[in-house]
Amino acid sequence: MKLTLNIWRQSGPDTDGGMVTYHLDDVSQDMSFLEMLDVLNEGLILGGDEPVAFDHDCREGICGSCGMVINGDAHGPVQTTTCQLHMRSFEDGATIDIEPWRAEAFPVIKDLSVDRSALDRIIQSGGFITAPTGSAPEAHSTPVPKADADMAFENATCIGCGACVAACPNGAAMLFTSAKIRHLNLLPQGQPERTDRVRNMVEQMDHEGFGGCTNTGACARSCPKEIPFESITTMNREYLRALRAKPTSV
Ligand code: FES
């Protein structure tokens, strides 16, 4: 495949960036998108140029490290992670625009790499349980309704890649935050911190500068793990319940 790549290059957080055009002549359609960028970087390094910085780790759709806006879509034209996107999703001769996640709460570190530690701070504010785990309990000693268990697992599949934020026109992190809240609040082990969890996580989300939801649904359509859009509704309901249980002092 022959490709023309327009890639956002930015040498650091405090410098201006811009699109730079590169050409690749021998890309296999069986390569992943990240492998295609590896080939580009090998050429840049051999030519004495600075390689394109981008985030990745597992390259198996598990860790959530990878992420970039490809032709205007978070993770590109297929609802998967960038590392699981393959070049057969593009036409021979295609021009591909590649940009970092665009959101006020995700400042660019370099090129396609952004600082997503705001998501970590939301987790730190409440995305955990304090019940001692100890050794594995007997499986039937804590009954959980099947529908709750299934929905908790579905929300627990969120890998925190940030595609929902990048896809949202408001830069909202509500799908991410709601997935983390819902998967714990549905389970018996999550009940002791249920009220504080939702309050702390929603307030941290707002503090980080993420926008609010206006029901576009772009987040759910771009989520590689297909976190249900309705989780946001559940989070809003949980938040109102928490405010009634413990009114704010403000
Ligand atoms: S590199 Fe881990 S999900 Fe893509």
PDB file of C-alpha atoms and ligand atoms in Angstrom:
ATOM      1  CA  MET A   1       0.000   0.000   0.000  1.00  0.00           C
ATOM      2  CA  LYS A   2       1.094   3.570  -0.638  1.00  0.00           C
ATOM      3  CA  LEU A   3       0.042   6.070   2.000  1.00  0.00           C
ATOM      4  CA  THR A   4       0.245   9.779   2.630  1.00  0.00           C
ATOM      5  CA  LEU A   5       0.293  10.573   6.327  1.00  0.00           C
ATOM      6  CA  ASN A   6      -0.453  13.995   7.764  1.00  0.00           C
ATOM      7  CA  ILE A   7       0.771  13.738  11.358  1.00  0.00           C
ATOM      8  CA  TRP A   8       0.598  16.265  14.188  1.00  0.00           C
ATOM      9  CA  ARG A   9       4.151  17.083  15.293  1.00  0.00           C
ATOM     10  CA  GLN A  10       4.729  19.030  18.491  1.00  0.00           C
ATOM     11  CA  SER A  11       8.083  18.941  20.237  1.00  0.00           C
ATOM     12  CA  GLY A  12       6.748  19.645  23.735  1.00  0.00           C
ATOM     13  CA  PRO A  13       3.834  20.779  25.873  1.00  0.00           C
ATOM     14  CA  ASP A  14       4.666  24.463  25.586  1.00  0.00           C
ATOM     15  CA  THR A  15       5.487  24.640  21.895  1.00  0.00           C
ATOM     16  CA  ASP A  16       3.229  25.137  18.905  1.00  0.00           C
ATOM     17  CA  GLY A  17       2.505  22.116  16.762  1.00  0.00           C
ATOM     18  CA  GLY A  18       1.455  21.503  13.195  1.00  0.00           C
ATOM     19  CA  MET A  19       0.700  18.828  10.631  1.00  0.00           C
ATOM     20  CA  VAL A  20       3.690  17.335   8.785  1.00  0.00           C
ATOM     21  CA  THR A  21       3.286  15.165   5.677  1.00  0.00           C
ATOM     22  CA  TYR A  22       5.087  11.837   5.190  1.00  0.00           C
ATOM     23  CA  HIS A  23       4.874   9.240   2.431  1.00  0.00           C
ATOM     24  CA  LEU A  24       5.124   5.468   2.856  1.00  0.00           C
ATOM     25  CA  ASP A  25       5.412   3.195  -0.199  1.00  0.00           C
ATOM     26  CA  ASP A  26       5.465  -0.357   1.125  1.00  0.00           C
ATOM     27  CA  VAL A  27       2.863  -0.849   3.842  1.00  0.00           C
ATOM     28  CA  SER A  28       1.321  -4.304   4.254  1.00  0.00           C
ATOM     29  CA  GLN A  29      -2.440  -4.348   4.745  1.00  0.00           C
ATOM     30  CA  ASP A  30      -1.809  -6.947   7.473  1.00  0.00           C
ATOM     31  CA  MET A  31       0.127  -4.456   9.599  1.00  0.00           C
ATOM     32  CA  SER A  32      -1.538  -2.915  12.598  1.00  0.00           C
ATOM     33  CA  PHE A  33      -1.780   0.869  12.587  1.00  0.00           C
ATOM     34  CA  LEU A  34       0.981   1.059  15.215  1.00  0.00           C
ATOM     35  CA  GLU A  35       3.229  -1.240  13.169  1.00  0.00           C
ATOM     36  CA  MET A  36       2.734   1.120  10.232  1.00  0.00           C
ATOM     37  CA  LEU A  37       3.899   3.976  12.478  1.00  0.00           C
ATOM     38  CA  ASP A  38       6.864   1.813  13.579  1.00  0.00           C
ATOM     39  CA  VAL A  39       7.897   1.535   9.916  1.00  0.00           C
ATOM     40  CA  LEU A  40       7.596   5.291   9.536  1.00  0.00           C
ATOM     41  CA  ASN A  41       9.708   5.830  12.660  1.00  0.00           C
ATOM     42  CA  GLU A  42      12.416   3.400  11.521  1.00  0.00           C
ATOM     43  CA  GLY A  43      12.764   5.451   8.353  1.00  0.00           C
ATOM     44  CA  LEU A  44      12.835   8.710  10.290  1.00  0.00           C
ATOM     45  CA  ILE A  45      15.516   7.418  12.662  1.00  0.00           C
ATOM     46  CA  LEU A  46      17.661   6.077   9.800  1.00  0.00           C
ATOM     47  CA  GLY A  47      17.344   9.476   8.131  1.00  0.00           C
ATOM     48  CA  GLY A  48      18.477  11.243  11.310  1.00  0.00           C
ATOM     49  CA  ASP A  49      15.049  12.696  12.068  1.00  0.00           C
ATOM     50  CA  GLU A  50      13.048  12.668  15.275  1.00  0.00           C
ATOM     51  CA  PRO A  51      10.597   9.714  15.394  1.00  0.00           C
ATOM     52  CA  VAL A  52       6.906  10.373  15.998  1.00  0.00           C
ATOM     53  CA  ALA A  53       6.039   9.980  19.689  1.00  0.00           C
ATOM     54  CA  PHE A  54       2.931   7.934  20.423  1.00  0.00           C
ATOM     55  CA  ASP A  55       1.678   5.923  23.397  1.00  0.00           C
ATOM     56  CA  HIS A  56       1.404   2.144  23.393  1.00  0.00           C
ATOM     57  CA  ASP A  57       2.066  -0.792  25.675  1.00  0.00           C
ATOM     58  CA  CYS A  58       0.233  -4.112  25.312  1.00  0.00           C
ATOM     59  CA  ARG A  59      -0.713  -3.778  21.627  1.00  0.00           C
ATOM     60  CA  GLU A  60      -3.486  -6.272  22.400  1.00  0.00           C
ATOM     61  CA  GLY A  61      -6.417  -3.959  23.110  1.00  0.00           C
ATOM     62  CA  ILE A  62      -6.053  -4.411  26.874  1.00  0.00           C
ATOM     63  CA  CYS A  63      -4.039  -1.623  28.488  1.00  0.00           C
ATOM     64  CA  GLY A  64      -5.709   1.473  27.010  1.00  0.00           C
ATOM     65  CA  SER A  65      -2.373   3.211  26.377  1.00  0.00           C
ATOM     66  CA  CYS A  66      -2.724   3.721  22.651  1.00  0.00           C
ATOM     67  CA  GLY A  67      -5.006   6.316  21.197  1.00  0.00           C
ATOM     68  CA  MET A  68      -5.013   8.905  18.490  1.00  0.00           C
ATOM     69  CA  VAL A  69      -7.520  10.668  16.306  1.00  0.00           C
ATOM     70  CA  ILE A  70      -7.412   9.116  12.831  1.00  0.00           C
ATOM     71  CA  ASN A  71      -9.222  10.942  10.038  1.00  0.00           C
ATOM     72  CA  GLY A  72     -11.291  12.723  12.668  1.00  0.00           C
ATOM     73  CA  ASP A  73     -12.335   9.585  14.579  1.00  0.00           C
ATOM     74  CA  ALA A  74     -11.003   8.486  17.958  1.00  0.00           C
ATOM     75  CA  HIS A  75      -9.102   5.226  17.240  1.00  0.00           C
ATOM     76  CA  GLY A  76     -10.017   5.525  13.553  1.00  0.00           C
ATOM     77  CA  PRO A  77     -12.736   4.077  11.333  1.00  0.00           C
ATOM     78  CA  VAL A  78     -13.293   0.836  13.298  1.00  0.00           C
ATOM     79  CA  GLN A  79     -14.699   0.688  16.850  1.00  0.00           C
ATOM     80  CA  THR A  80     -11.568  -0.797  18.388  1.00  0.00           C
ATOM     81  CA  THR A  81      -8.293   0.360  19.898  1.00  0.00           C
ATOM     82  CA  THR A  82      -5.667   1.909  17.628  1.00  0.00           C
ATOM     83  CA  CYS A  83      -3.370  -1.070  18.230  1.00  0.00           C
ATOM     84  CA  GLN A  84      -6.093  -3.421  16.973  1.00  0.00           C
ATOM     85  CA  LEU A  85      -6.811  -1.317  13.893  1.00  0.00           C
ATOM     86  CA  HIS A  86      -5.291  -2.845  10.737  1.00  0.00           C
ATOM     87  CA  MET A  87      -4.200  -1.196   7.537  1.00  0.00           C
ATOM     88  CA  ARG A  88      -6.709  -3.239   5.527  1.00  0.00           C
ATOM     89  CA  SER A  89      -9.271  -0.755   6.867  1.00  0.00           C
ATOM     90  CA  PHE A  90      -7.734   1.834   4.506  1.00  0.00           C
ATOM     91  CA  GLU A  91      -7.555   2.081   0.722  1.00  0.00           C
ATOM     92  CA  ASP A  92      -4.280   1.858  -1.177  1.00  0.00           C
ATOM     93  CA  GLY A  93      -3.221   5.436  -1.910  1.00  0.00           C
ATOM     94  CA  ALA A  94      -5.154   6.837   1.055  1.00  0.00           C
ATOM     95  CA  THR A  95      -4.314  10.077   2.823  1.00  0.00           C
ATOM     96  CA  ILE A  96      -4.592   9.647   6.603  1.00  0.00           C
ATOM     97  CA  ASP A  97      -4.706  12.517   9.103  1.00  0.00           C
ATOM     98  CA  ILE A  98      -3.333  11.531  12.518  1.00  0.00           C
ATOM     99  CA  GLU A  99      -3.717  13.794  15.560  1.00  0.00           C
ATOM    100  CA  PRO A 100      -3.457  13.412  19.343  1.00  0.00           C
ATOM    101  CA  TRP A 101      -6.534  13.206  21.581  1.00  0.00           C
ATOM    102  CA  ARG A 102      -7.993  16.709  21.605  1.00  0.00           C
ATOM    103  CA  ALA A 103      -9.296  17.768  25.028  1.00  0.00           C
ATOM    104  CA  GLU A 104      -8.454  20.545  27.470  1.00  0.00           C
ATOM    105  CA  ALA A 105      -7.910  17.958  30.215  1.00  0.00           C
ATOM    106  CA  PHE A 106      -5.471  15.977  28.003  1.00  0.00           C
ATOM    107  CA  PRO A 107      -2.525  18.335  27.327  1.00  0.00           C
ATOM    108  CA  VAL A 108      -0.145  17.214  24.596  1.00  0.00           C
ATOM    109  CA  ILE A 109       3.192  15.938  25.898  1.00  0.00           C
ATOM    110  CA  LYS A 110       4.756  15.407  22.496  1.00  0.00           C
ATOM    111  CA  ASP A 111       3.401  14.669  18.995  1.00  0.00           C
ATOM    112  CA  LEU A 112       0.594  12.113  19.479  1.00  0.00           C
ATOM    113  CA  SER A 113       1.269  11.502  23.168  1.00  0.00           C
ATOM    114  CA  VAL A 114      -1.022  13.221  25.679  1.00  0.00           C
ATOM    115  CA  ASP A 115      -1.145  13.413  29.469  1.00  0.00           C
ATOM    116  CA  ARG A 116      -4.158  11.357  30.598  1.00  0.00           C
ATOM    117  CA  SER A 117      -3.314  11.401  34.301  1.00  0.00           C
ATOM    118  CA  ALA A 118      -6.602  13.254  34.924  1.00  0.00           C
ATOM    119  CA  LEU A 119      -8.317   9.884  34.462  1.00  0.00           C
ATOM    120  CA  ASP A 120      -6.002   8.356  37.073  1.00  0.00           C
ATOM    121  CA  ARG A 121      -6.929  11.086  39.549  1.00  0.00           C
ATOM    122  CA  ILE A 122     -10.628  10.366  39.016  1.00  0.00           C
ATOM    123  CA  ILE A 123      -9.959   6.710  39.853  1.00  0.00           C
ATOM    124  CA  GLN A 124      -7.889   7.680  42.893  1.00  0.00           C
ATOM    125  CA  SER A 125     -10.778   9.773  44.206  1.00  0.00           C
ATOM    126  CA  GLY A 126     -13.126   6.806  44.524  1.00  0.00           C
ATOM    127  CA  GLY A 127     -12.662   3.984  42.034  1.00  0.00           C
ATOM    128  CA  PHE A 128     -11.795   1.342  44.608  1.00  0.00           C
ATOM    129  CA  ILE A 129     -13.245  -0.697  47.477  1.00  0.00           C
ATOM    130  CA  THR A 130     -11.838  -0.852  50.994  1.00  0.00           C
ATOM    131  CA  ALA A 131     -13.140  -4.339  51.836  1.00  0.00           C
ATOM    132  CA  PRO A 132     -10.174  -6.556  52.731  1.00  0.00           C
ATOM    133  CA  THR A 133      -9.780  -9.158  50.012  1.00  0.00           C
ATOM    134  CA  GLY A 134      -7.883 -11.869  51.878  1.00  0.00           C
ATOM    135  CA  SER A 135      -7.991 -15.308  50.299  1.00  0.00           C
ATOM    136  CA  ALA A 136     -10.574 -16.079  47.623  1.00  0.00           C
ATOM    137  CA  PRO A 137     -14.008 -16.585  49.288  1.00  0.00           C
ATOM    138  CA  GLU A 138     -16.349 -19.386  48.359  1.00  0.00           C
ATOM    139  CA  ALA A 139     -18.017 -18.282  45.124  1.00  0.00           C
ATOM    140  CA  HIS A 140     -21.592 -18.541  46.408  1.00  0.00           C
ATOM    141  CA  SER A 141     -21.003 -16.842  49.766  1.00  0.00           C
ATOM    142  CA  THR A 142     -21.841 -13.381  48.340  1.00  0.00           C
ATOM    143  CA  PRO A 143     -24.877 -13.687  46.105  1.00  0.00           C
ATOM    144  CA  VAL A 144     -25.086 -11.137  43.283  1.00  0.00           C
ATOM    145  CA  PRO A 145     -28.100 -11.001  40.933  1.00  0.00           C
ATOM    146  CA  LYS A 146     -27.023 -12.181  37.478  1.00  0.00           C
ATOM    147  CA  ALA A 147     -28.169  -8.994  35.740  1.00  0.00           C
ATOM    148  CA  ASP A 148     -26.098  -6.894  38.170  1.00  0.00           C
ATOM    149  CA  ALA A 149     -23.049  -9.129  37.794  1.00  0.00           C
ATOM    150  CA  ASP A 150     -23.277  -8.972  33.996  1.00  0.00           C
ATOM    151  CA  MET A 151     -23.639  -5.178  33.957  1.00  0.00           C
ATOM    152  CA  ALA A 152     -20.812  -4.754  36.494  1.00  0.00           C
ATOM    153  CA  PHE A 153     -18.529  -6.849  34.291  1.00  0.00           C
ATOM    154  CA  GLU A 154     -19.576  -4.935  31.175  1.00  0.00           C
ATOM    155  CA  ASN A 155     -18.617  -1.639  32.800  1.00  0.00           C
ATOM    156  CA  ALA A 156     -15.442  -3.123  34.259  1.00  0.00           C
ATOM    157  CA  THR A 157     -14.149  -3.722  30.731  1.00  0.00           C
ATOM    158  CA  CYS A 158     -13.370   0.017  30.401  1.00  0.00           C
ATOM    159  CA  ILE A 159      -9.627   0.277  29.704  1.00  0.00           C
ATOM    160  CA  GLY A 160      -9.423   4.035  30.309  1.00  0.00           C
ATOM    161  CA  CYS A 161      -8.076   4.833  26.854  1.00  0.00           C
ATOM    162  CA  GLY A 162      -9.794   8.226  26.768  1.00  0.00           C
ATOM    163  CA  ALA A 163     -11.467   7.750  23.370  1.00  0.00           C
ATOM    164  CA  CYS A 164     -14.782   8.818  24.906  1.00  0.00           C
ATOM    165  CA  VAL A 165     -13.254  12.151  25.902  1.00  0.00           C
ATOM    166  CA  ALA A 166     -11.596  12.672  22.521  1.00  0.00           C
ATOM    167  CA  ALA A 167     -14.799  11.852  20.634  1.00  0.00           C
ATOM    168  CA  CYS A 168     -17.044  14.082  22.745  1.00  0.00           C
ATOM    169  CA  PRO A 169     -17.536  17.613  21.373  1.00  0.00           C
ATOM    170  CA  ASN A 170     -17.564  18.801  25.015  1.00  0.00           C
ATOM    171  CA  GLY A 171     -14.453  16.854  26.065  1.00  0.00           C
ATOM    172  CA  ALA A 172     -16.558  15.072  28.683  1.00  0.00           C
ATOM    173  CA  ALA A 173     -15.277  12.099  30.659  1.00  0.00           C
ATOM    174  CA  MET A 174     -18.717  11.011  31.785  1.00  0.00           C
ATOM    175  CA  LEU A 175     -18.702   7.626  30.047  1.00  0.00           C
ATOM    176  CA  PHE A 176     -15.351   6.741  31.624  1.00  0.00           C
ATOM    177  CA  THR A 177     -16.355   7.966  35.088  1.00  0.00           C
ATOM    178  CA  SER A 178     -19.769   6.320  34.948  1.00  0.00           C
ATOM    179  CA  ALA A 179     -18.253   2.969  33.963  1.00  0.00           C
ATOM    180  CA  LYS A 180     -15.918   3.057  36.963  1.00  0.00           C
ATOM    181  CA  ILE A 181     -18.709   4.085  39.326  1.00  0.00           C
ATOM    182  CA  ARG A 182     -21.282   1.656  37.997  1.00  0.00           C
ATOM    183  CA  HIS A 183     -19.141  -1.450  38.047  1.00  0.00           C
ATOM    184  CA  LEU A 184     -18.408  -0.980  41.761  1.00  0.00           C
ATOM    185  CA  ASN A 185     -21.768   0.441  42.859  1.00  0.00           C
ATOM    186  CA  LEU A 186     -23.616  -2.582  41.457  1.00  0.00           C
ATOM    187  CA  LEU A 187     -21.724  -5.064  43.610  1.00  0.00           C
ATOM    188  CA  PRO A 188     -22.117  -5.816  47.340  1.00  0.00           C
ATOM    189  CA  GLN A 189     -18.401  -5.140  47.869  1.00  0.00           C
ATOM    190  CA  GLY A 190     -18.896  -1.611  46.544  1.00  0.00           C
ATOM    191  CA  GLN A 191     -21.711  -0.584  48.896  1.00  0.00           C
ATOM    192  CA  PRO A 192     -19.745   0.842  51.885  1.00  0.00           C
ATOM    193  CA  GLU A 193     -18.254   3.648  49.737  1.00  0.00           C
ATOM    194  CA  ARG A 194     -21.185   3.963  47.316  1.00  0.00           C
ATOM    195  CA  THR A 195     -22.223   7.496  48.337  1.00  0.00           C
ATOM    196  CA  ASP A 196     -18.744   8.960  48.741  1.00  0.00           C
ATOM    197  CA  ARG A 197     -17.514   7.233  45.589  1.00  0.00           C
ATOM    198  CA  VAL A 198     -19.943   8.895  43.207  1.00  0.00           C
ATOM    199  CA  ARG A 199     -19.633  12.309  44.851  1.00  0.00           C
ATOM    200  CA  ASN A 200     -15.847  12.270  44.914  1.00  0.00           C
ATOM    201  CA  MET A 201     -15.426  10.939  41.402  1.00  0.00           C
ATOM    202  CA  VAL A 202     -17.934  13.317  39.803  1.00  0.00           C
ATOM    203  CA  GLU A 203     -16.425  16.278  41.648  1.00  0.00           C
ATOM    204  CA  GLN A 204     -12.888  15.260  40.650  1.00  0.00           C
ATOM    205  CA  MET A 205     -14.058  14.886  37.043  1.00  0.00           C
ATOM    206  CA  ASP A 206     -15.409  18.433  37.096  1.00  0.00           C
ATOM    207  CA  HIS A 207     -12.275  19.714  38.838  1.00  0.00           C
ATOM    208  CA  GLU A 208     -10.063  18.280  36.069  1.00  0.00           C
ATOM    209  CA  GLY A 209     -11.779  20.459  33.475  1.00  0.00           C
ATOM    210  CA  PHE A 210     -13.739  17.835  31.574  1.00  0.00           C
ATOM    211  CA  GLY A 211     -16.933  19.068  29.929  1.00  0.00           C
ATOM    212  CA  GLY A 212     -20.502  17.997  30.544  1.00  0.00           C
ATOM    213  CA  CYS A 213     -22.650  15.524  28.649  1.00  0.00           C
ATOM    214  CA  THR A 214     -25.128  16.832  26.073  1.00  0.00           C
ATOM    215  CA  ASN A 215     -26.279  13.378  24.959  1.00  0.00           C
ATOM    216  CA  THR A 216     -24.526  13.265  21.589  1.00  0.00           C
ATOM    217  CA  GLY A 217     -23.598   9.597  22.172  1.00  0.00           C
ATOM    218  CA  ALA A 218     -20.245  10.092  20.415  1.00  0.00           C
ATOM    219  CA  CYS A 219     -18.471   8.607  23.440  1.00  0.00           C
ATOM    220  CA  ALA A 220     -20.282   5.267  23.289  1.00  0.00           C
ATOM    221  CA  ARG A 221     -19.903   5.039  19.499  1.00  0.00           C
ATOM    222  CA  SER A 222     -16.121   5.407  19.779  1.00  0.00           C
ATOM    223  CA  CYS A 223     -15.610   3.222  22.863  1.00  0.00           C
ATOM    224  CA  PRO A 224     -13.559   0.142  21.933  1.00  0.00           C
ATOM    225  CA  LYS A 225     -15.117  -1.783  24.812  1.00  0.00           C
ATOM    226  CA  GLU A 226     -18.689  -0.708  24.025  1.00  0.00           C
ATOM    227  CA  ILE A 227     -19.436   0.712  27.466  1.00  0.00           C
ATOM    228  CA  PRO A 228     -23.209   1.351  27.401  1.00  0.00           C
ATOM    229  CA  PHE A 229     -24.265   4.983  27.028  1.00  0.00           C
ATOM    230  CA  GLU A 230     -26.938   4.428  29.700  1.00  0.00           C
ATOM    231  CA  SER A 231     -24.164   4.213  32.316  1.00  0.00           C
ATOM    232  CA  ILE A 232     -24.081   8.027  32.250  1.00  0.00           C
ATOM    233  CA  THR A 233     -27.768   8.144  33.210  1.00  0.00           C
ATOM    234  CA  THR A 234     -27.085   5.732  36.050  1.00  0.00           C
ATOM    235  CA  MET A 235     -24.198   7.880  37.261  1.00  0.00           C
ATOM    236  CA  ASN A 236     -26.371  11.007  37.260  1.00  0.00           C
ATOM    237  CA  ARG A 237     -29.038   9.159  39.248  1.00  0.00           C
ATOM    238  CA  GLU A 238     -26.412   7.869  41.693  1.00  0.00           C
ATOM    239  CA  TYR A 239     -25.028  11.388  42.079  1.00  0.00           C
ATOM    240  CA  LEU A 240     -28.461  12.853  42.919  1.00  0.00           C
ATOM    241  CA  ARG A 241     -29.016  10.028  45.384  1.00  0.00           C
ATOM    242  CA  ALA A 242     -25.645  10.787  46.991  1.00  0.00           C
ATOM    243  CA  LEU A 243     -26.457  14.501  47.273  1.00  0.00           C
ATOM    244  CA  ARG A 244     -29.735  13.682  49.011  1.00  0.00           C
ATOM    245  CA  ALA A 245     -27.982  11.277  51.365  1.00  0.00           C
ATOM    246  CA  LYS A 246     -25.256  13.788  52.242  1.00  0.00           C
ATOM    247  CA  PRO A 247     -26.110  17.371  51.187  1.00  0.00           C
ATOM    248  CA  THR A 248     -23.192  19.477  50.051  1.00  0.00           C
ATOM    249  CA  SER A 249     -21.981  22.237  52.365  1.00  0.00           C
ATOM    250  CA  VAL A 250     -21.612  24.698  49.451  1.00  0.00           C
TER     251      VAL A 250
HETATM  252  S1  FES B   1      -1.505  -0.595  23.302  1.00  0.00           S
HETATM  253 FE1  FES B   1      -2.700  -1.485  24.909  1.00  0.00          FE
HETATM  254  S2  FES B   1      -4.738  -1.132  24.258  1.00  0.00           S
HETATM  255 FE2  FES B   1      -3.562  -0.464  22.550  1.00  0.00          FE
END
